[in-house]
CSV table of C-alpha atoms in Angstrom, one decimal:
chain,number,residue,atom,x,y,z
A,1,UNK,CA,-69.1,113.5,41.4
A,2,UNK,CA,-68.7,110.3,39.5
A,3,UNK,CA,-65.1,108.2,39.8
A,4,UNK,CA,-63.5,107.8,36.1
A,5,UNK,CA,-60.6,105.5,35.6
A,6,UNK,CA,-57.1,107.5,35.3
A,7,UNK,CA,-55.5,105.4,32.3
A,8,UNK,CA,-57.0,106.5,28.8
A,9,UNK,CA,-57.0,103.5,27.2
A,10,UNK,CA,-60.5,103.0,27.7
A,11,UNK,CA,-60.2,99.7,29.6
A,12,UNK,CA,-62.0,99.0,32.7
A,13,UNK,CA,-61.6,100.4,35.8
A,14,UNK,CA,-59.2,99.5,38.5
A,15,UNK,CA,-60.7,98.4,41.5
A,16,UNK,CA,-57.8,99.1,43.8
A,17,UNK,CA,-57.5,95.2,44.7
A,18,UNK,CA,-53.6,93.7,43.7
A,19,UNK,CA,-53.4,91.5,40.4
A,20,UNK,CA,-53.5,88.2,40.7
A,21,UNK,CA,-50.1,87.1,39.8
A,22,UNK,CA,-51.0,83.8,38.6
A,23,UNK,CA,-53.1,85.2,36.2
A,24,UNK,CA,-50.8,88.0,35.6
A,25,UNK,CA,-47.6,85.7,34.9
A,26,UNK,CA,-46.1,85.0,31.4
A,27,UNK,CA,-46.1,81.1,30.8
A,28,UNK,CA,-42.6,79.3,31.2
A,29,UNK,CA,-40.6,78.4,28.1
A,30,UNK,CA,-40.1,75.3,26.8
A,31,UNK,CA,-37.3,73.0,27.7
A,32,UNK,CA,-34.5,72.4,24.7
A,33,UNK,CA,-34.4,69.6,22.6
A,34,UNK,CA,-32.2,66.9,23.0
A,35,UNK,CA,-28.9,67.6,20.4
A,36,UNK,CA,-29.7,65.3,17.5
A,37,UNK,CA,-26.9,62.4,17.6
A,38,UNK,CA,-24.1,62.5,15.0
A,39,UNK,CA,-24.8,60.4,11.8
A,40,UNK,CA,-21.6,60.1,10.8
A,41,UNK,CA,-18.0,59.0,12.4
A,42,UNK,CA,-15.9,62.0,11.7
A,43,UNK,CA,-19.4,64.5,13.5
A,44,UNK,CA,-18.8,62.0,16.4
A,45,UNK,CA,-14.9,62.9,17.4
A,46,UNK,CA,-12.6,62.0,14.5
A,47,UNK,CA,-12.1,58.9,12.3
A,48,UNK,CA,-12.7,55.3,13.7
A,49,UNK,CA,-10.4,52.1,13.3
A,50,UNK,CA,-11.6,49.6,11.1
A,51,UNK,CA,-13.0,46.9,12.8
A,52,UNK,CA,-12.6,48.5,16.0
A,53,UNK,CA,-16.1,49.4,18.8
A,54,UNK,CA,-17.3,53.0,18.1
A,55,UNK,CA,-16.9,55.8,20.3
A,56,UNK,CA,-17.2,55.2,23.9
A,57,UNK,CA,-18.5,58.4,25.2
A,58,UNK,CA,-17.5,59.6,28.7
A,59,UNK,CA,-19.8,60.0,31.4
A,60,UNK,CA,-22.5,62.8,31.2
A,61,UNK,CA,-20.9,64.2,27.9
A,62,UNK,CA,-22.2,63.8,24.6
A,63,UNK,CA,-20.1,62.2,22.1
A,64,UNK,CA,-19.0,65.1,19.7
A,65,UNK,CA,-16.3,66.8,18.3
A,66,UNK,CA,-15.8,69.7,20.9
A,67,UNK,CA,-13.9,67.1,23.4
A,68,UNK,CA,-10.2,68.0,22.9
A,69,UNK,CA,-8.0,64.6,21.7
A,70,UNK,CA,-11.0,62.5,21.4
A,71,UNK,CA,-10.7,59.8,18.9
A,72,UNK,CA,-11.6,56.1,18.2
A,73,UNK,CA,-11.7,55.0,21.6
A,74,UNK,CA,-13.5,57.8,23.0
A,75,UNK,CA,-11.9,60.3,25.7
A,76,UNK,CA,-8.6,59.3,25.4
A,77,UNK,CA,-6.1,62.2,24.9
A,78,UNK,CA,-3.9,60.1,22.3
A,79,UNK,CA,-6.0,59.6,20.0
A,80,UNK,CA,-7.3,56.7,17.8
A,81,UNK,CA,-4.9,53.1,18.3
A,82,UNK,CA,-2.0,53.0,16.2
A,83,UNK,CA,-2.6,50.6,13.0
A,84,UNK,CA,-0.4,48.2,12.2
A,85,UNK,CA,1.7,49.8,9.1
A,86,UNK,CA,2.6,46.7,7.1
A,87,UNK,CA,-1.2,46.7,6.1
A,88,UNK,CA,-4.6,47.2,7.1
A,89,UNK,CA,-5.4,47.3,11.1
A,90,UNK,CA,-7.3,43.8,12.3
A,91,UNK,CA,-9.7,45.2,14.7
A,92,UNK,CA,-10.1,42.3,18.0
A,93,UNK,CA,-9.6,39.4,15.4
A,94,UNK,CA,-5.6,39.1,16.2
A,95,UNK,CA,-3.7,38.3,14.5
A,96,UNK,CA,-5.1,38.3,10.5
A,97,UNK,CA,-6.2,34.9,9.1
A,98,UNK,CA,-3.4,33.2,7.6
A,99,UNK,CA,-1.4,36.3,9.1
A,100,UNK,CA,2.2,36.1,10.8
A,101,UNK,CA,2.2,35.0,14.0
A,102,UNK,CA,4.3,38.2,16.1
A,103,UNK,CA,7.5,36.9,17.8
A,104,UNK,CA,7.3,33.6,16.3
A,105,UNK,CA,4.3,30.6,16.6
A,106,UNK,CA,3.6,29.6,20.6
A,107,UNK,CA,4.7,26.2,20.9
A,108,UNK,CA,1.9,23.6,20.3
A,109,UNK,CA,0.2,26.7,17.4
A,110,UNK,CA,0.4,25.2,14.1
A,111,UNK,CA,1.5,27.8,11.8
A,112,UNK,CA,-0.5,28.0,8.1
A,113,UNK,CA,1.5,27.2,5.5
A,114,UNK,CA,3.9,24.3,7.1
A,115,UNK,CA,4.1,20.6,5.7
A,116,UNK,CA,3.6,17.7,7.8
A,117,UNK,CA,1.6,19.7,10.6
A,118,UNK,CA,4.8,21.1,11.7
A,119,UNK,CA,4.7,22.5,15.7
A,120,UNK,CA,7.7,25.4,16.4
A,121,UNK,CA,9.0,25.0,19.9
A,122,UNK,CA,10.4,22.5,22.2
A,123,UNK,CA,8.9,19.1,22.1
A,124,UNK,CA,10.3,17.2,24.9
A,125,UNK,CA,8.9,13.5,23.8
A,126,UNK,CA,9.9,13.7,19.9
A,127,UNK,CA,10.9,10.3,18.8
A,128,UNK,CA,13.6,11.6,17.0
A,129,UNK,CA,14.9,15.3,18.3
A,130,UNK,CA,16.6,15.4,21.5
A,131,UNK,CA,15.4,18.1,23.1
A,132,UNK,CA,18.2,20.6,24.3
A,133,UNK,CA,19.4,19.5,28.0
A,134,UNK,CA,18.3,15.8,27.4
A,135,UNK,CA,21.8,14.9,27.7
A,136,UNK,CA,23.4,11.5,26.7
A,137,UNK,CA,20.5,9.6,27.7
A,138,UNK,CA,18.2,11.5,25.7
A,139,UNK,CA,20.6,11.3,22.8
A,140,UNK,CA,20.7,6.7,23.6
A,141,UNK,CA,17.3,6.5,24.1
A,142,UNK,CA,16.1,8.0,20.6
A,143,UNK,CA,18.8,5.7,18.8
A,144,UNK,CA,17.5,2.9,20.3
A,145,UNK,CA,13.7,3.2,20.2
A,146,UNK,CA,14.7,4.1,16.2
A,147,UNK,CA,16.5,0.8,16.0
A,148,UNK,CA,13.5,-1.0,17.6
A,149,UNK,CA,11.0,1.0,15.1
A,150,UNK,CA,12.8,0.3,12.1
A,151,UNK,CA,14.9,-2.5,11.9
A,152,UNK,CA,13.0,-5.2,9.8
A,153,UNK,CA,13.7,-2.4,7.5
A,154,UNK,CA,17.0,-1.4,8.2
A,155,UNK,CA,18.6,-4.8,8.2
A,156,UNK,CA,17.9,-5.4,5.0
A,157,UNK,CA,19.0,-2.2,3.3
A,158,UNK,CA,22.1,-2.2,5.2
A,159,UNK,CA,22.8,-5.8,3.6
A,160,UNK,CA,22.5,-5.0,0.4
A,161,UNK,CA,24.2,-1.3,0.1
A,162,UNK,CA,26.5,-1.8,3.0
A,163,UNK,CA,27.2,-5.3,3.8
A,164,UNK,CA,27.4,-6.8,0.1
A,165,UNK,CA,30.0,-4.5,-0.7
A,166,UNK,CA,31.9,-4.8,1.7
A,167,UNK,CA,31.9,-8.6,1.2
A,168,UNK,CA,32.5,-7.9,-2.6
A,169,UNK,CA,35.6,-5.6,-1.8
A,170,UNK,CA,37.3,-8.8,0.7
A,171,UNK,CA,36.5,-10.8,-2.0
A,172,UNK,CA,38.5,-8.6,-5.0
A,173,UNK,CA,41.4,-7.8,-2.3
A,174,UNK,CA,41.9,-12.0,-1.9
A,175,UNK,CA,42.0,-11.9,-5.9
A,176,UNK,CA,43.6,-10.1,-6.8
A,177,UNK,CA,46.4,-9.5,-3.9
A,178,UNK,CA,50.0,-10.1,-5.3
A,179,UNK,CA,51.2,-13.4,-4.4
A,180,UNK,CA,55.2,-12.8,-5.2
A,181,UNK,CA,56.8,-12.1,-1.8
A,182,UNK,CA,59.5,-10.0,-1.2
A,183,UNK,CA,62.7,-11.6,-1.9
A,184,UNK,CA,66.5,-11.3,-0.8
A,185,UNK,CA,69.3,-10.1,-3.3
A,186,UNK,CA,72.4,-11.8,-2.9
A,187,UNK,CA,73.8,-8.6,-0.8
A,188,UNK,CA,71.1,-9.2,1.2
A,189,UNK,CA,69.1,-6.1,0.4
A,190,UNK,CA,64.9,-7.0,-0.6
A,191,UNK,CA,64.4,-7.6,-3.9
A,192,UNK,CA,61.0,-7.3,-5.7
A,193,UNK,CA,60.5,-10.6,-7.8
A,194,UNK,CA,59.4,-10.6,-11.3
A,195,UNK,CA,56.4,-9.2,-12.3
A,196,UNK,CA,55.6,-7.6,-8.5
A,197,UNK,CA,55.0,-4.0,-9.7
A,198,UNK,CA,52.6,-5.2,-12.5
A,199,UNK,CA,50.9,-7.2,-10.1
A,200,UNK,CA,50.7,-4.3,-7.3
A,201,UNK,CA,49.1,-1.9,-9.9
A,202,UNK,CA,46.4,-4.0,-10.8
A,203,UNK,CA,45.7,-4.6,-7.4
A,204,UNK,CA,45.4,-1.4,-6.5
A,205,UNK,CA,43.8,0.1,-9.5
A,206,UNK,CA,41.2,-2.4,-9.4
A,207,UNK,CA,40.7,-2.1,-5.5
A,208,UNK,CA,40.2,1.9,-6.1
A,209,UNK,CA,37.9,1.7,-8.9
A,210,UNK,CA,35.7,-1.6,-6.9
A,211,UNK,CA,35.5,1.2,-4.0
A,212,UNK,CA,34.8,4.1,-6.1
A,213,UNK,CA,31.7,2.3,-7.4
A,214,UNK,CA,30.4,0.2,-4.2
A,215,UNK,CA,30.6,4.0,-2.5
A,216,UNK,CA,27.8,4.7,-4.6
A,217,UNK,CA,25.9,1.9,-3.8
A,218,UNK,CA,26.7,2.8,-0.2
A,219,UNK,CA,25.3,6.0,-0.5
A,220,UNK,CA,22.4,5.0,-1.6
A,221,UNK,CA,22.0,2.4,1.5
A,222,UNK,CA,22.6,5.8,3.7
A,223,UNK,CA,19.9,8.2,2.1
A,224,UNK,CA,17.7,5.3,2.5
A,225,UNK,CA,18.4,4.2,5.7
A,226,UNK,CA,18.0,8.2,6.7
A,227,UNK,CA,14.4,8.0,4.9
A,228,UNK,CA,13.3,5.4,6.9
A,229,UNK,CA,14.3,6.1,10.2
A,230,UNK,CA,13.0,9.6,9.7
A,231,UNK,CA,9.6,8.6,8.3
A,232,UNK,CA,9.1,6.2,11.0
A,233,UNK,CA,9.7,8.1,13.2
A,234,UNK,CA,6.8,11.4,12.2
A,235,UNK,CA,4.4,8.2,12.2
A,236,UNK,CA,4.9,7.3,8.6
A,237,UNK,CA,4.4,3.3,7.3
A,238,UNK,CA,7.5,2.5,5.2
A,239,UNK,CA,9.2,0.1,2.9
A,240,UNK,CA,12.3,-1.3,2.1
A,241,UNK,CA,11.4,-0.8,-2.1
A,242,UNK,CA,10.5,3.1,-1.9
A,243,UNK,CA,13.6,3.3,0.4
A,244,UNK,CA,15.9,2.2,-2.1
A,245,UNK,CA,14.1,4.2,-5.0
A,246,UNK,CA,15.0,7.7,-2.3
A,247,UNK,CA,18.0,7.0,-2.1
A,248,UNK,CA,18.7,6.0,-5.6
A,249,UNK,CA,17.6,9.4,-6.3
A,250,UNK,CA,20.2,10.7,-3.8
A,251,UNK,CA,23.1,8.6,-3.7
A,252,UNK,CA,24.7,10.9,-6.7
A,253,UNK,CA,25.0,13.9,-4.6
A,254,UNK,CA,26.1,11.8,-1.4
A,255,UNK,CA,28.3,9.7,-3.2
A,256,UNK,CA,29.9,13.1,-3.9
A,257,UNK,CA,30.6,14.9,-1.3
A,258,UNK,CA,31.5,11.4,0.3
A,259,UNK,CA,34.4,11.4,-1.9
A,260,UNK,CA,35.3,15.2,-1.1
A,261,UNK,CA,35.0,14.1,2.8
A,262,UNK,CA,37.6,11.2,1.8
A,263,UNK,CA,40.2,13.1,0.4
A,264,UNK,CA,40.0,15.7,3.2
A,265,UNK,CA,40.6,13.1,5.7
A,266,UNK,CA,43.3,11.3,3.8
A,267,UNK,CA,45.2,14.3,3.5
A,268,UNK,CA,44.9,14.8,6.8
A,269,UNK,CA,46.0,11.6,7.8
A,270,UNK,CA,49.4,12.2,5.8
A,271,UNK,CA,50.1,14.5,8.4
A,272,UNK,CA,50.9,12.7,11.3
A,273,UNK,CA,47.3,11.2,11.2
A,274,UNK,CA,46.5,13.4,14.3
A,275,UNK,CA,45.2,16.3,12.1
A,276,UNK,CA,43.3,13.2,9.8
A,277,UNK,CA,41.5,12.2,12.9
A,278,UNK,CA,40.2,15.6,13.5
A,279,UNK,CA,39.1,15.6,10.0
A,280,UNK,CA,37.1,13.0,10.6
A,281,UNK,CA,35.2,14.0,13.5
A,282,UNK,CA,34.3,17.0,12.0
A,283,UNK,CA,32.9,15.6,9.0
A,284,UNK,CA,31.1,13.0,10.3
A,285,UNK,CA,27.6,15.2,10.2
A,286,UNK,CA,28.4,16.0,6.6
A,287,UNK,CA,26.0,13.3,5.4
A,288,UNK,CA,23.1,14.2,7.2
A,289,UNK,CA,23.8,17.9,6.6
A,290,UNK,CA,23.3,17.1,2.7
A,291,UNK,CA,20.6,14.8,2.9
A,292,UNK,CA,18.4,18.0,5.0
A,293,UNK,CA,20.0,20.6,4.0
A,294,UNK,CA,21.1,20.2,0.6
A,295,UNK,CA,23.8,22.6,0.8
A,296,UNK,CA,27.7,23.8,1.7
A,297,UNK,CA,27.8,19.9,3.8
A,298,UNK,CA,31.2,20.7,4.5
A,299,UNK,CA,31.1,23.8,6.3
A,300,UNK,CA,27.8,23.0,8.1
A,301,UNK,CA,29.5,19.4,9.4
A,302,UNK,CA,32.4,21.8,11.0
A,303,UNK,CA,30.1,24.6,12.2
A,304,UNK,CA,28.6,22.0,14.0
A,305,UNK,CA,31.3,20.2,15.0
A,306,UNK,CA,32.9,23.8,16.7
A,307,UNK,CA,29.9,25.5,18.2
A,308,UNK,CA,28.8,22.4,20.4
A,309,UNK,CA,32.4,20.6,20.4
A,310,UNK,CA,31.9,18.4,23.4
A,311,UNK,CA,28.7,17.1,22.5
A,312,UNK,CA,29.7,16.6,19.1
A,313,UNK,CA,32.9,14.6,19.7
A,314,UNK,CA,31.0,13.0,22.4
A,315,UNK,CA,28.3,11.7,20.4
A,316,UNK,CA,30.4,10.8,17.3
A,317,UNK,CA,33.1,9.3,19.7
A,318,UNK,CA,30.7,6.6,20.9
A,319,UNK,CA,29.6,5.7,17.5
A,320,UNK,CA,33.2,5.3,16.4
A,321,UNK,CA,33.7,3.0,19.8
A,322,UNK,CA,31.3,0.6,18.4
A,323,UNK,CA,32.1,0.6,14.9
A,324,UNK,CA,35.6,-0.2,15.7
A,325,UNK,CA,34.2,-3.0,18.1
A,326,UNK,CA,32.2,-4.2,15.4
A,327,UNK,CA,35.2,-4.3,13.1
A,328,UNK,CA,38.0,-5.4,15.1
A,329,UNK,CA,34.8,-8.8,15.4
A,330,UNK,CA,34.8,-9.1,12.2
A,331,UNK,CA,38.5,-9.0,11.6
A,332,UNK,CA,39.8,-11.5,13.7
A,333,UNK,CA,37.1,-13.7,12.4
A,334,UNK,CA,38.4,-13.6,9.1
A,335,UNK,CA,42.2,-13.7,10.1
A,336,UNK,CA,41.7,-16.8,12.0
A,337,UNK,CA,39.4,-18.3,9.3
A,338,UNK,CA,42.3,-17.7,6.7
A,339,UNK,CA,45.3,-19.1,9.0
A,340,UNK,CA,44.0,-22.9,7.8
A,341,UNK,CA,45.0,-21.9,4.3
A,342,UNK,CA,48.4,-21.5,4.5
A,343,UNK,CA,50.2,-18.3,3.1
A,344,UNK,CA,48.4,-18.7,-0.5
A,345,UNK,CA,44.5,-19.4,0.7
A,346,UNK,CA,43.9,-18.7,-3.2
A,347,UNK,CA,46.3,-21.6,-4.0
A,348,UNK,CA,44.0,-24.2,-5.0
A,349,UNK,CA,40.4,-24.4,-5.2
A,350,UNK,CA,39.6,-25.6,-1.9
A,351,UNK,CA,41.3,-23.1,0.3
A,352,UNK,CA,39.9,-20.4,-2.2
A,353,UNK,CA,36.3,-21.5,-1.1
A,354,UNK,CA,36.9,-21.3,2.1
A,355,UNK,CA,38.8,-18.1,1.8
A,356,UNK,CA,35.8,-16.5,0.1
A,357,UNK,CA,33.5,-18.1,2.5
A,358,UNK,CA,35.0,-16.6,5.5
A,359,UNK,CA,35.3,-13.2,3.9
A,360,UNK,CA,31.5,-13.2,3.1
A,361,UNK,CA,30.9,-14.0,6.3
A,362,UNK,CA,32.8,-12.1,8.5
A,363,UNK,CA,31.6,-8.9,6.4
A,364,UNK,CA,28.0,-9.2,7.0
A,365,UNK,CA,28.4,-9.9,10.4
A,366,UNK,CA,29.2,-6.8,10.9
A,367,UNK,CA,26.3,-5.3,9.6
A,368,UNK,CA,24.6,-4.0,12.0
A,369,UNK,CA,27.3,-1.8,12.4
A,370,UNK,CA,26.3,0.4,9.6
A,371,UNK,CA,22.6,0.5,10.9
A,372,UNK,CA,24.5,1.8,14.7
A,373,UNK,CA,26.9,4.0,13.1
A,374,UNK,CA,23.8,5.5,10.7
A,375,UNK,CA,21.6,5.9,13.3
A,376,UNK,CA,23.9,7.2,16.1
A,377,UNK,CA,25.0,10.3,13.4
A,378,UNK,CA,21.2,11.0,12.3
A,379,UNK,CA,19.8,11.5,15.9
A,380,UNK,CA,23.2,12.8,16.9
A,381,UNK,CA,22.4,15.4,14.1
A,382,UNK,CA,19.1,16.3,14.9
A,383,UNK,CA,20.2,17.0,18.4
A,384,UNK,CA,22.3,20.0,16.9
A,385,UNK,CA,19.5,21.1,14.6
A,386,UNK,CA,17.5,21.6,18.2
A,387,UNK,CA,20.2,23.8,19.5
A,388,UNK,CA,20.1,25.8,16.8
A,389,UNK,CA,16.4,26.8,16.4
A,390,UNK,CA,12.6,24.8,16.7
A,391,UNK,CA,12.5,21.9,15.1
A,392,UNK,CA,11.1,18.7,15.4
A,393,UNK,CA,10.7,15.3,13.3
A,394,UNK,CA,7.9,16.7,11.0
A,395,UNK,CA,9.7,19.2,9.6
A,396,UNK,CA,12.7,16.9,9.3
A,397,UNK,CA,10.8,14.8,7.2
A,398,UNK,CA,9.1,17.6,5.0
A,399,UNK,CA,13.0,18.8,4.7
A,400,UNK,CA,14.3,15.1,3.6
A,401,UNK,CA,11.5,15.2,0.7
């Protein structure tokens, strides 16, 4: 009997060995495809900062959107950086070009924009801006390297706005002073003599319009005396002729509040000189004030004067001591050149000369007074500016004009 195969699909018949499971075996499948990177931002997580690196992604992980709180900076749960709202977001170039510096500039940063390459922040060795602390000594020795800078310039404005005056003013009081003396009525009570009270009122009239004018011409020696020491001092060459056309163009102004300063201290003085004195100290910063500033002198000069009173009076006391030295010189001078010419030095013309001469002289002596007193307020000044906020001589100057 022959052996047939048991399955009826009419394919060969089994041998009764095992398969051969290599042979047998379905072929592995293939591996999957890398996921296809995303092409744009938003596929790779959310939107990315301007000018900020692209998605960092974290280790192992794809960068995609499935990551809970992933944004610009890839992983983090808070999302993209915060732009800045006041306008577009910078990226690592910080801050914008020609953008705000944030909390003011860093001392030694120029900021765009500022004249005269002005530096915010402390500057310890400005020529002109004691630095807050420097104290007295930091205060003398600015004065005086200003004096040594500038006074081949100096000396000559002062002589011809300050001095001259001055000398013109001696000359007018000798003049024109009344020459009647006080008499005695026969019930022995003074009597004025004849023709006093006309001769009083010219005298005075014409001694109060002389000053009104020559105050102008004053402050035009000030604003120009200011210009140079200021100048000089940010590194500038200067003249005596472009001096006097500055401060030709603000001796008007000066010359104004000048007289407003005056009357405030005279009124002052008419009660019991005390309050007159205080007056004066306050307002001694009043020119300076308008020169940089250009505004509200008075107030500023007494703002001043009352934040930082004992630095103030301090420094204005000192310039006051030498101005009076300088005058109390030049008065006796003149008293004891006048005491060879009798009661009337204006009596004949001899004693007249040497009336005049005297007077002349003893006034511009003193003119290096003014240059003291002007450069002892300017520094004295700038050394409250520096309390109050950066500054330094280059922005002085650019304020000045």
């Amino acid at each position: 009997m022959s052996d047939q195969s048991p399955s009826g699909s009419g394919g060969p018949a089994s041998s009764g060995a095992p398969a051969d499971p290599i042979r047998s075996a379905s072929p592995p499948p293939e591996p999957p495809s890398p996921p296809e990177p995303p092409s744009t931002p938003e596929q790779a997580g959310g939107p990315v900062v301007p000018g900020q690196p692209g998605p960092y992604p974290t280790s192992g992980q794809p960068v995609g959107s499935g990551q809970p709180g992933f944004g610009a900076y890839g992983g983090q749960p808070w999302g993209p950086y915060p732009a800045d709202p006041a306008g577009p977001a910078q990226g690592w170039a910080w801050p914008a070009a020609g953008g705000p510096m944030p909390f003011g500039s860093y001392p030694g940063v120029p900021t765009p924009g500022q004249p005269y390459g002005w530096y915010p922040g402390v500057e310890p060795d400005d020529p002109l801006v004691p630095p807050p602390g420097a104290g007295v000594g930091g205060w003398f020795a600015r004065c005086t390297a200003a004096v040594r800078r500038g006074w081949r310039q100096l000396l000559p404005i002062m002589l011809l706005t300050q001095g001259l005056p001055a000398a013109v003013t001696s000359v007018l009081a000798l003049i024109l002073a009344p020459s009647s003396q006080l008499a005695t009525g026969p019930d022995g009570a003074p009597a004025l003599p004849a023709g006093y009270l006309t001769e009083a009122l010219t005298f005075y009239g014409a001694f109060l319009g002389a000053s009104l004018l020559l105050a102008w011409v004053q402050g035009i020696g000030w604003a120009a005396g200011s210009w140079v020491v200021t100048r000089q001092a940010a590194g500038e060459t200067v003249g005596v002729g472009p001096a006097l056309r500055y401060g030709l163009r603000r001796a008007l102004g000066l010359w104004g509040w000048t007289l407003v300063a005056t009357v405030l201290v005279t009124v002052g003085v008419c009660f019991c000189v005390l309050p007159g004195i205080y007056v004066a100290f306050a307002l001694a910063l009043a020119g300076p004030v308008y020169l940089f500033e250009r505004e509200n002198p008075i107030g500023r000069s007494f703002q001043m004067f009352h934040k930082r009173f004992g630095m103030v009076l301090g420094r204005v006391l000192l310039v006051v001591v030498a101005v009076i030295i300088g005058t109390l010189v030049s008065t006796v001078l003149e008293v004891f050149g006048q005491l060879a010419d009798g009661t009337d030095p204006m009596g004949s013309a001899g004693t007249s000369a040497v009336a005049i001469a005297v007077a002349v002289f003893s006034t511009l002596l003193v003119t290096p007074v003014y240059l003291v007193q002007l450069v002892g307020l300017l520094v004295a000044y700038a050394e409250q500016r520096a309390h109050e906020g950066p500054v330094n001589t280059a922005r002085l100057a650019a304020e000045l004009g």
